[in-house]
Each structure stands twice: as structure tokens, then as C-alpha cells.
XYZ file of C-alpha atoms in Angstrom:
154
model
C 1.577 -1.383 10.077
C 2.917 -2.703 6.796
C 2.371 -0.971 3.466
C 3.018 -3.051 0.347
C 3.384 -1.620 -3.151
C 3.276 -4.224 -5.909
C 5.231 -3.069 -8.953
C 4.865 0.684 -8.415
C 5.535 2.761 -11.533
C 5.666 6.426 -10.538
C 8.611 7.537 -8.395
C 6.850 10.556 -6.887
C 4.007 8.355 -5.596
C 6.430 5.931 -3.987
C 8.350 8.862 -2.513
C 5.169 10.294 -1.000
C 4.211 6.893 0.373
C 7.714 6.501 1.815
C 7.243 9.757 3.665
C 3.839 8.624 4.990
C 5.432 5.389 6.212
C 8.316 7.243 7.831
C 6.109 9.636 9.816
C 3.692 6.907 10.924
C 6.285 4.271 11.779
C 4.863 1.929 9.135
C 7.106 -0.467 7.221
C 7.234 -0.187 3.434
C 7.497 -3.323 1.312
C 8.243 -2.906 -2.407
C 7.581 -5.782 -4.798
C 9.648 -5.718 -7.976
C 9.822 -4.903 -10.779
C 9.762 -1.209 -9.979
C 9.014 1.259 -12.750
C 11.957 3.443 -11.700
C 15.370 3.347 -10.097
C 15.526 3.754 -6.337
C 18.167 6.394 -7.043
C 15.545 8.417 -8.932
C 15.682 12.115 -8.051
C 11.866 12.450 -7.990
C 11.618 9.551 -5.545
C 14.200 11.057 -3.212
C 12.747 14.558 -3.479
C 9.228 13.370 -2.602
C 10.602 11.558 0.449
C 12.705 14.593 1.412
C 14.903 13.922 4.429
C 12.719 11.128 5.813
C 14.688 8.239 4.272
C 16.611 7.557 7.477
C 13.299 6.945 9.298
C 12.042 4.425 6.740
C 11.894 0.663 7.322
C 12.103 -0.567 3.717
C 12.201 -4.115 2.333
C 12.336 -5.306 -1.298
C 10.906 -8.534 -2.739
C 11.260 -10.074 -6.181
C 7.631 -11.259 -6.237
C 4.451 -11.137 -4.219
C 4.972 -14.839 -3.522
C 8.285 -14.006 -1.843
C 6.440 -11.482 0.336
C 3.856 -14.105 1.345
C 6.556 -16.714 1.977
C 8.536 -14.269 4.122
C 5.474 -13.416 6.237
C 3.397 -16.630 6.430
C 1.732 -15.409 9.635
C 0.737 -12.091 8.054
C -2.784 -10.860 7.559
C -3.064 -9.233 4.143
C -5.676 -6.814 2.813
C -5.708 -5.972 -0.882
C -6.894 -2.504 -1.960
C -8.755 -2.425 -5.248
C -11.599 -0.632 -6.956
C -12.977 -4.166 -7.369
C -13.188 -4.771 -3.608
C -16.393 -6.097 -2.134
C -16.080 -4.353 1.228
C -15.169 -0.843 2.258
C -11.859 -0.360 4.037
C -13.792 1.029 7.025
C -15.581 -2.326 7.443
C -12.333 -4.093 8.335
C -10.906 -4.347 11.852
C -7.193 -3.814 11.212
C -4.382 -5.024 13.441
C -1.052 -3.256 13.817
C 0.880 -5.997 12.034
C -1.442 -6.243 9.036
C -0.221 -5.797 5.472
C -2.060 -3.269 3.304
C -1.349 -4.208 -0.309
C -1.680 -1.802 -3.242
C -1.128 -2.431 -6.948
C 0.601 -0.460 -9.643
C -0.828 2.859 -10.764
C -1.891 1.817 -14.277
C -3.434 -1.588 -13.573
C -3.894 -2.171 -9.850
C -3.327 -5.633 -8.418
C -3.296 -8.683 -10.697
C -6.682 -10.372 -11.129
C -5.335 -13.737 -9.898
C -4.241 -12.127 -6.602
C -7.666 -10.538 -6.111
C -9.489 -13.757 -7.012
C -7.371 -15.836 -4.626
C -8.028 -13.436 -1.726
C -11.583 -12.303 -2.498
C -12.627 -12.010 1.171
C -9.687 -9.719 1.926
C -10.123 -7.246 -0.935
C -11.080 -3.774 0.277
C -12.028 -0.587 -1.506
C -12.324 3.114 -0.867
C -15.802 4.353 -1.801
C -15.882 6.646 -4.831
C -18.551 8.097 -7.062
C -20.166 5.734 -9.533
C -18.848 7.236 -12.755
C -16.672 5.441 -15.306
C -14.535 8.578 -15.677
C -13.659 8.467 -11.954
C -11.594 5.284 -12.193
C -9.449 5.503 -9.081
C -7.641 7.686 -6.577
C -3.972 8.568 -6.790
C -1.964 5.721 -5.246
C -0.311 7.829 -2.555
C -3.700 9.253 -1.517
C -5.255 5.785 -1.359
C -2.399 4.499 0.811
C -2.760 7.442 3.199
C -6.532 6.992 3.514
C -6.374 3.295 4.350
C -3.233 3.494 6.480
C -4.581 6.268 8.672
C -7.852 4.406 9.197
C -5.885 1.334 10.284
C -3.736 3.450 12.599
C -6.820 5.244 13.993
C -8.433 1.908 14.834
C -5.324 1.001 16.805
C -5.106 4.288 18.709
C -2.314 5.822 16.622
C 0.428 3.916 18.474
C 3.676 5.802 18.940
C 2.186 8.969 17.468
C 1.418 12.316 19.083
């Protein structure tokens, strides 16, 4: 499984997501610019001692990610998604793409991949804008892993 964070801003979220990737055997792909230094103490503390288990790759743009993985199947998580994440049949090599905490994924990315935009159901209230990024990643990633029989996990 591949988890992609596009321009993440909060080090603790990325640290938590790193830990989720490490314990599930998922690869983490970070698309720059990042809103923090990878030496950030909060980032390292959230990931604890799991950094050695992490398969981590950096990209300078989402286009570089796409160009590097032309065979990849990408799903884009957004509150603007037309289908629930549970309606998708995920494969183990799929890329689950999440946007930055304050703005989500860019509109042009969502528009270009409309059929592959997924969402987590939430209450219909303008004050309930979105879930925390690390929670959203965990929800979708574990559904994808469940569909595939939790490979390599006990």
C-alpha cells in the first residue's frame, strides 16, 4: 500500500502517519513543499522509534510522483469526493493520496481525477469540515488493507 501526503503542514500528523505506515508495511510518499523540516522534533517524536521500518520517498511535485509511477492506480481523498472509500476495491499497490491539512488537494487534481476521488462519510454540518489528516489516513489505509486480507500482518 502506498500513502501519499501532498504538501503536509503539521509535523505531528506526518509523524503519526509515518508510524501507521511503518506498522502496516505501507510506503510513505511525501510531496514537497513540506510545512516543516524532516528534522523536526515533533515529527520524530510522533514516529517514535519506527523510523527504521519506514519506506519513505520524497517528490518535488505531484507530477513527479505520477511520472515515477505511471502504472500506479491513484485514489484521492477529499471531502468533495463523489464516492465513499468503502465503495472502492483497493489493490495492494494502490496509492492513497491526501492533501494538506488546511486546504486538502488542489482543485485541478480533483477535477482531473473525478472518478477516483473518495471521501469518508461525515455529518452534514458546515462546522464539521473534515477529519484530522492522520485519522483519515488510518481509516482509508486500514480499509484497503482489510480488503486485501491484511498481508504480512498478524
